[in-house]
Tab-separated table of C-alpha atoms in Angstrom:
chain	number	residue	atom	x	y	z
A	19	MET	CA	56.398	103.378	-123.156
A	20	LYS	CA	55.366	101.943	-119.741
A	21	ARG	CA	55.074	98.344	-119.266
A	22	VAL	CA	51.973	96.496	-119.070
A	23	THR	CA	51.735	94.833	-115.631
A	24	ILE	CA	49.358	92.458	-114.119
A	25	TYR	CA	48.076	95.140	-112.009
A	26	ASP	CA	47.307	97.386	-115.190
A	27	VAL	CA	45.241	94.338	-116.178
A	28	ALA	CA	43.285	93.548	-112.856
A	29	LYS	CA	42.677	97.375	-112.797
A	30	GLU	CA	41.231	97.175	-116.525
A	31	ALA	CA	38.839	94.234	-115.800
A	32	GLY	CA	37.709	95.207	-112.698
A	33	VAL	CA	38.999	92.269	-110.952
A	34	SER	CA	41.525	90.815	-107.961
A	35	LEU	CA	45.183	90.431	-109.015
A	36	ALA	CA	44.475	86.156	-107.922
A	37	THR	CA	41.544	86.338	-110.659
A	38	VAL	CA	44.178	87.173	-113.259
A	39	SER	CA	46.558	85.031	-112.070
A	40	ARG	CA	44.188	82.212	-112.287
A	41	VAL	CA	43.140	83.014	-116.245
A	42	ILE	CA	46.686	83.524	-117.234
A	43	ASN	CA	47.577	80.012	-115.421
A	44	GLY	CA	44.642	78.247	-116.820
A	45	SER	CA	42.685	77.736	-114.067
A	46	ASP	CA	39.059	76.185	-114.197
A	47	VAL	CA	37.648	77.895	-111.076
A	48	VAL	CA	37.001	81.194	-112.885
A	49	LYS	CA	33.524	81.619	-114.219
A	50	ALA	CA	33.567	82.147	-118.031
A	51	PRO	CA	32.068	85.722	-118.210
A	52	THR	CA	35.023	87.130	-115.919
A	53	LYS	CA	37.481	85.013	-117.922
A	54	SER	CA	36.436	86.751	-120.871
A	55	LYS	CA	36.279	89.720	-119.247
A	56	VAL	CA	40.121	89.130	-118.300
A	57	GLU	CA	41.061	88.038	-122.068
A	58	ALA	CA	39.727	91.028	-123.182
A	59	ALA	CA	41.937	93.275	-120.977
A	60	ILE	CA	45.011	91.481	-121.486
A	61	GLU	CA	44.239	91.999	-125.411
A	62	ARG	CA	43.431	95.586	-125.378
A	63	LEU	CA	46.427	96.230	-123.333
A	64	GLY	CA	48.822	93.641	-124.941
A	65	TYR	CA	50.011	92.505	-121.990
A	66	LYS	CA	52.586	89.659	-122.022
A	67	PRO	CA	52.782	87.346	-118.829
A	68	ASN	CA	56.059	86.997	-117.469
A	69	ALA	CA	56.810	83.023	-117.981
A	70	ILE	CA	58.886	82.691	-114.796
A	71	ALA	CA	56.139	84.670	-112.884
A	72	GLN	CA	53.638	82.499	-114.459
A	73	GLY	CA	55.555	79.318	-113.789
A	74	LEU	CA	55.654	80.309	-109.879
A	75	ALA	CA	51.977	79.959	-109.498
A	76	LEU	CA	52.105	76.689	-111.186
A	77	SER	CA	55.124	75.632	-109.174
A	78	LYS	CA	56.675	75.536	-112.274
A	79	THR	CA	59.395	77.952	-114.032
A	80	THR	CA	58.481	76.370	-117.646
A	81	THR	CA	62.088	76.871	-118.167
A	82	ILE	CA	64.918	74.420	-119.351
A	83	GLY	CA	68.482	74.496	-118.193
A	84	LEU	CA	70.808	73.531	-121.296
A	85	VAL	CA	74.360	72.780	-120.378
A	86	ILE	CA	76.844	72.464	-123.244
A	87	PRO	CA	80.490	71.869	-122.958
A	88	GLU	CA	82.644	74.584	-124.693
A	89	ALA	CA	82.634	73.664	-128.769
A	90	SER	CA	83.319	75.685	-131.785
A	91	TYR	CA	81.542	73.921	-134.543
A	92	THR	CA	78.039	73.899	-136.601
A	93	TYR	CA	76.993	70.561	-134.976
A	94	ILE	CA	76.331	72.223	-131.644
A	95	GLY	CA	74.324	74.930	-133.242
A	96	GLN	CA	72.381	72.853	-135.038
A	97	ILE	CA	71.420	70.768	-132.316
A	98	ILE	CA	70.389	73.770	-129.998
A	99	ASN	CA	68.373	75.010	-133.025
A	100	GLY	CA	66.270	71.760	-132.600
A	101	LEU	CA	65.920	72.010	-129.027
A	102	ILE	CA	64.578	75.783	-129.151
A	103	ASP	CA	62.223	75.066	-132.210
A	104	VAL	CA	60.707	72.339	-130.048
A	105	ALA	CA	60.934	74.512	-126.892
A	106	LYS	CA	58.622	77.022	-128.541
A	107	ILE	CA	55.861	74.659	-129.629
A	108	TYR	CA	55.429	73.761	-125.819
A	109	ASN	CA	56.175	77.259	-124.589
A	110	TYR	CA	59.555	76.601	-122.708
A	111	ASN	CA	62.422	78.838	-122.236
A	112	ILE	CA	66.047	77.739	-122.615
A	113	ILE	CA	68.711	78.896	-120.046
A	114	LEU	CA	72.134	78.029	-121.779
A	115	HIS	CA	74.751	77.248	-119.243
A	116	THR	CA	78.151	76.456	-121.038
A	117	ILE	CA	80.997	74.707	-119.708
A	118	THR	CA	84.848	75.039	-120.181
A	119	GLU	CA	87.066	72.750	-118.837
A	120	GLY	CA	89.503	73.927	-116.109
A	121	ILE	CA	87.609	77.557	-116.010
A	122	THR	CA	84.093	76.626	-115.120
A	123	ASP	CA	83.372	75.534	-111.872
A	124	LEU	CA	80.908	72.922	-112.060
A	125	ASN	CA	79.700	73.094	-108.214
A	126	ASP	CA	78.676	76.766	-109.213
A	127	VAL	CA	76.690	75.537	-112.673
A	128	ILE	CA	74.856	72.877	-110.636
A	129	GLU	CA	74.219	75.389	-107.625
A	130	THR	CA	72.973	78.096	-109.998
A	131	ILE	CA	70.686	75.484	-112.079
A	132	ILE	CA	68.700	74.279	-108.791
A	133	ARG	CA	68.429	77.797	-107.454
A	134	SER	CA	66.848	78.846	-110.950
A	135	ARG	CA	64.271	76.295	-110.451
A	136	VAL	CA	64.466	74.791	-113.709
A	137	ASP	CA	61.411	72.349	-114.819
A	138	GLY	CA	64.472	70.237	-116.497
A	139	VAL	CA	68.104	69.945	-117.631
A	140	ILE	CA	69.254	68.831	-121.074
A	141	VAL	CA	73.086	68.120	-121.104
A	142	TYR	CA	75.134	67.504	-124.148
A	143	ASN	CA	77.646	64.862	-124.518
A	144	ASP	CA	80.579	65.694	-122.081
A	145	LYS	CA	81.256	62.511	-119.709
A	146	LEU	CA	82.394	64.805	-117.061
A	147	VAL	CA	79.534	67.035	-117.148
A	148	ILE	CA	77.246	64.288	-117.597
A	149	ASP	CA	78.506	62.354	-114.350
A	150	ARG	CA	78.463	65.297	-112.165
A	151	MET	CA	74.916	66.839	-113.618
A	152	GLU	CA	73.133	63.445	-112.769
A	153	GLU	CA	73.526	64.843	-109.221
A	154	ILE	CA	70.572	67.583	-110.116
A	155	SER	CA	68.288	64.213	-110.549
A	156	LYS	CA	68.330	63.782	-106.619
A	157	TYR	CA	66.494	66.892	-106.687
A	158	ASN	CA	63.616	65.503	-108.528
A	159	ILE	CA	64.533	67.367	-111.933
A	160	PRO	CA	64.770	65.255	-114.762
A	161	ILE	CA	67.505	65.418	-117.275
A	162	VAL	CA	68.073	64.571	-120.646
A	163	ILE	CA	71.373	63.902	-122.222
A	164	ILE	CA	72.445	64.204	-125.963
A	165	GLY	CA	74.900	61.860	-127.081
A	166	LYS	CA	75.376	59.114	-124.073
A	167	LYS	CA	73.251	56.187	-124.151
A	168	THR	CA	71.954	56.285	-120.898
A	169	SER	CA	69.038	55.959	-118.263
A	170	GLY	CA	67.497	56.157	-114.763
A	171	GLU	CA	64.390	57.023	-112.801
A	172	MET	CA	64.771	60.865	-113.927
A	173	VAL	CA	67.377	60.205	-116.914
A	174	SER	CA	66.376	59.903	-120.554
A	175	SER	CA	68.695	60.121	-123.442
A	176	VAL	CA	68.940	60.414	-127.360
A	177	TYR	CA	72.284	59.575	-129.090
A	178	VAL	CA	73.729	58.349	-132.158
A	179	ASP	CA	76.114	55.652	-131.967
A	180	ILE	CA	79.472	56.881	-132.806
A	181	GLU	CA	81.221	53.982	-131.535
A	182	LYS	CA	79.446	52.159	-133.888
A	183	ALA	CA	79.874	54.577	-137.002
A	184	ILE	CA	83.532	54.065	-136.343
A	185	TYR	CA	83.937	50.464	-136.012
A	186	GLU	CA	82.081	49.676	-139.289
A	187	LEU	CA	84.401	52.413	-141.254
A	188	VAL	CA	87.457	50.693	-139.765
A	189	ASN	CA	86.155	47.375	-140.250
A	190	ASN	CA	85.813	48.004	-143.770
A	191	TYR	CA	89.184	49.318	-144.373
A	192	LEU	CA	90.476	46.277	-142.382
A	193	ASP	CA	88.886	43.762	-144.482
A	194	LYS	CA	90.964	45.307	-147.482
A	195	GLY	CA	93.884	45.016	-145.556
A	196	ILE	CA	94.336	48.289	-144.801
A	197	ASP	CA	95.305	48.647	-141.036
A	198	ASP	CA	97.849	51.695	-140.704
A	199	ILE	CA	94.594	53.652	-139.161
A	200	ALA	CA	95.061	56.346	-136.945
A	201	ILE	CA	92.931	58.936	-134.427
A	202	ILE	CA	93.882	62.233	-133.545
A	203	GLN	CA	92.862	63.566	-129.974
A	204	ASP	CA	89.975	65.897	-129.628
A	205	ARG	CA	90.647	67.777	-126.324
A	206	LYS	CA	87.430	69.403	-126.443
A	207	ASN	CA	85.292	66.460	-126.809
A	208	GLN	CA	87.522	63.519	-125.059
A	209	TYR	CA	84.007	61.302	-124.454
A	210	SER	CA	83.557	61.313	-128.252
A	211	ILE	CA	87.299	60.532	-129.030
A	212	ASN	CA	87.013	57.600	-126.430
A	213	GLN	CA	83.792	56.380	-128.099
A	214	MET	CA	85.760	56.399	-131.611
A	215	ILE	CA	89.000	54.541	-129.991
A	216	LYS	CA	86.299	51.908	-128.406
A	217	GLY	CA	85.076	51.175	-132.142
A	218	ALA	CA	88.549	50.964	-133.461
A	219	SER	CA	89.758	48.939	-130.914
A	220	LEU	CA	86.817	46.492	-131.147
A	221	ALA	CA	87.223	46.309	-135.110
A	222	PHE	CA	90.966	45.117	-134.702
A	223	GLU	CA	90.610	42.701	-132.097
A	224	GLN	CA	88.128	41.183	-134.470
A	225	HIS	CA	90.909	41.014	-137.141
A	226	GLY	CA	93.245	39.706	-134.649
A	227	LYS	CA	94.916	42.803	-134.229
A	228	LYS	CA	95.695	45.748	-131.640
A	229	PHE	CA	94.829	49.443	-132.402
A	230	LYS	CA	97.776	51.298	-131.475
A	231	ASN	CA	97.478	54.586	-133.256
A	232	TYR	CA	96.055	57.279	-131.194
A	233	LEU	CA	97.727	60.451	-132.276
A	234	GLU	CA	97.548	62.355	-128.327
A	235	ILE	CA	98.681	66.078	-128.849
A	236	ASP	CA	101.107	67.456	-126.225
A	237	ALA	CA	100.317	69.763	-123.683
A	238	ALA	CA	102.648	72.351	-125.165
A	239	THR	CA	100.946	72.291	-128.615
A	240	ARG	CA	97.711	74.503	-128.714
A	241	THR	CA	96.226	73.387	-132.061
A	242	SER	CA	95.913	70.321	-134.286
A	243	TYR	CA	97.334	72.017	-137.128
A	244	LYS	CA	100.622	72.844	-135.554
A	245	PHE	CA	100.676	69.585	-134.090
A	246	MET	CA	99.803	67.573	-137.554
A	247	SER	CA	102.435	69.966	-139.383
A	248	LYS	CA	105.191	68.764	-137.181
A	249	TYR	CA	103.639	65.236	-136.837
A	250	LEU	CA	103.724	64.392	-140.572
A	251	LYS	CA	107.392	65.717	-140.953
A	252	ASN	CA	108.059	62.060	-139.833
A	253	ASN	CA	105.220	60.212	-139.632
A	254	LYS	CA	102.267	58.687	-142.103
A	255	HIS	CA	99.390	56.887	-141.634
A	256	ASP	CA	96.850	55.237	-144.833
A	257	LEU	CA	93.778	56.785	-142.814
A	258	ILE	CA	93.563	59.532	-140.183
A	259	ILE	CA	90.141	59.906	-138.646
A	260	ALA	CA	89.304	63.438	-136.790
A	261	HIS	CA	86.284	64.171	-134.629
A	262	ARG	CA	85.815	67.724	-135.798
A	263	ASP	CA	85.614	69.426	-139.274
A	264	SER	CA	88.367	71.739	-138.355
A	265	GLN	CA	90.771	68.953	-137.145
A	266	ALA	CA	90.154	67.135	-140.763
A	267	MET	CA	91.082	70.288	-142.494
A	268	ALA	CA	94.374	71.011	-140.241
A	269	ILE	CA	95.482	67.269	-141.525
A	270	ILE	CA	94.831	68.316	-144.927
A	271	ASN	CA	96.550	71.276	-144.652
A	272	ALA	CA	99.541	69.899	-142.755
A	273	ALA	CA	99.749	66.733	-145.512
A	274	LYS	CA	99.828	69.126	-148.536
A	275	GLU	CA	102.486	71.500	-146.597
A	276	ASN	CA	104.733	68.285	-145.880
A	277	GLY	CA	104.348	67.143	-149.715
A	278	LEU	CA	101.548	64.413	-149.088
A	279	SER	CA	98.664	64.032	-151.098
A	280	VAL	CA	95.070	63.252	-149.938
A	281	PRO	CA	93.845	60.726	-150.670
A	282	GLU	CA	96.623	59.544	-152.501
A	283	ASP	CA	99.065	59.320	-149.743
A	284	ILE	CA	96.743	59.897	-146.593
A	285	GLU	CA	93.200	59.420	-146.348
A	286	VAL	CA	91.109	61.513	-143.867
A	287	VAL	CA	87.808	61.019	-142.736
A	288	CYS	CA	85.859	63.762	-140.185
A	289	ALA	CA	83.689	61.551	-137.387
A	290	ILE	CA	81.109	64.494	-137.493
A	291	ASP	CA	79.800	66.341	-141.087
A	292	THR	CA	79.054	69.770	-141.336
A	293	LYS	CA	78.614	72.222	-144.031
A	294	TYR	CA	82.420	73.100	-144.171
A	295	ASN	CA	83.349	69.272	-144.969
A	296	SER	CA	82.096	69.874	-148.294
A	297	MET	CA	83.318	73.486	-149.194
A	298	MET	CA	87.069	72.508	-148.502
A	299	ARG	CA	89.322	70.737	-151.441
A	300	PRO	CA	89.674	68.180	-151.437
A	301	GLN	CA	85.878	67.556	-149.894
A	302	ILE	CA	86.204	65.484	-146.632
A	303	SER	CA	84.381	62.371	-146.125
A	304	SER	CA	82.303	61.964	-143.100
A	305	PHE	CA	79.539	60.543	-141.112
A	306	SER	CA	75.858	62.618	-141.400
A	307	ILE	CA	74.775	63.014	-138.254
A	308	PRO	CA	70.917	64.245	-137.415
A	309	SER	CA	72.136	67.126	-135.600
A	310	TYR	CA	68.749	69.168	-135.103
A	311	ASP	CA	66.725	66.010	-134.985
A	312	LEU	CA	69.091	65.048	-131.596
A	313	GLY	CA	67.887	68.489	-130.264
A	314	ALA	CA	64.252	68.154	-131.039
A	315	VAL	CA	64.093	64.777	-129.961
A	316	ALA	CA	65.777	65.575	-126.749
A	317	MET	CA	62.985	68.424	-126.113
A	318	ARG	CA	60.347	66.412	-126.952
A	319	ILE	CA	61.340	63.664	-124.689
A	320	MET	CA	61.930	66.308	-121.987
A	321	THR	CA	58.328	67.734	-122.474
A	322	LYS	CA	56.916	64.023	-122.188
A	323	MET	CA	59.056	63.829	-118.862
A	324	LEU	CA	57.428	66.758	-117.379
A	325	HIS	CA	53.786	66.141	-118.359
A	326	ASP	CA	53.870	62.358	-116.975
A	327	GLU	CA	53.100	61.289	-120.760
A	328	LYS	CA	54.119	57.670	-121.569
A	329	ILE	CA	58.027	57.469	-122.862
A	330	ASP	CA	58.264	54.102	-125.141
A	331	ASP	CA	62.121	54.114	-124.768
A	332	GLN	CA	64.080	56.134	-122.791
A	333	GLU	CA	67.290	55.336	-124.605
A	334	ILE	CA	66.634	56.730	-128.450
A	335	GLU	CA	68.962	55.928	-130.751
A	336	LEU	CA	69.145	57.994	-134.130
A	337	SER	CA	70.990	56.863	-137.244
A	338	TYR	CA	73.822	58.291	-139.345
A	339	LEU	CA	74.780	57.887	-142.900
A	340	TYR	CA	78.624	57.554	-144.110
A	341	THR	CA	79.051	60.378	-147.016
A	342	PRO	CA	81.938	59.469	-148.806
A	343	ARG	CA	83.849	62.373	-150.622
A	344	GLN	CA	87.107	63.373	-152.111
A	345	SER	CA	89.190	62.862	-148.871
A	346	THR	CA	89.312	59.137	-149.267
A	347	LYS	CA	89.603	56.563	-152.048
């Protein structure tokens, strides 16, 4: 079936291409009878205006660039769902750019984003990516950052305070006299891990102690499971905190294989809750993060920035909820 074009609409309505373009883009210079004639032709032919072509007439593309570092857990998917749902309401399209550390050339990504003439950019919280992406603001392209508290003339953010969440968790254990606490590295999300370490370190400092148990995975070991299987043969901690669900599962399985019981011998907490944490046995204690809302709020802020609407707060903090399950006492 032949694709209907703007030329077909102009011919059907008996008007110029410029008139059809003005009607599509909401110009108020077209007289009502002519506008009605064009709209009737669009409906009869089933014409769907190309969003990018439509945007060019407005000096906008109605497109938002979304930059997300490589990750493989449900949390990211929920953020994208929230973002897309709000984007649909305001008639924006999303172009996804995935960053893989050590593989993706950020300079190429930045150049692609600028050349694609996106109206704005939303970035998920990888520190390296964020620091580089802020270069885009020099081109008067607004940026919303998900996961890191920051703001500027062209920059807003939506975040959950992971540092505070881990501080409260660790502080609670220290109050009970439990200080053999460890955090395992997540090489895919180093920024979040740094926030977790800051939270734990602050809690230890306030108890006159120093946090020392950061479990850094050696370069030769490819997975958290292999690392923990070897590590737990000769080491044990009262509490191990992981960032991702898969890491928490790896700790539990490695503990069982080394004759350790969860939570009797080792307690395990996952910083980011997903549906898999409640499917695991034992079920994993974790922090419920409003991931869908992070995406939805980020996109709404972006629309406000693009339409010069008032933004009461450029740094919006969303709440979290600690959900204790079977992996803790």
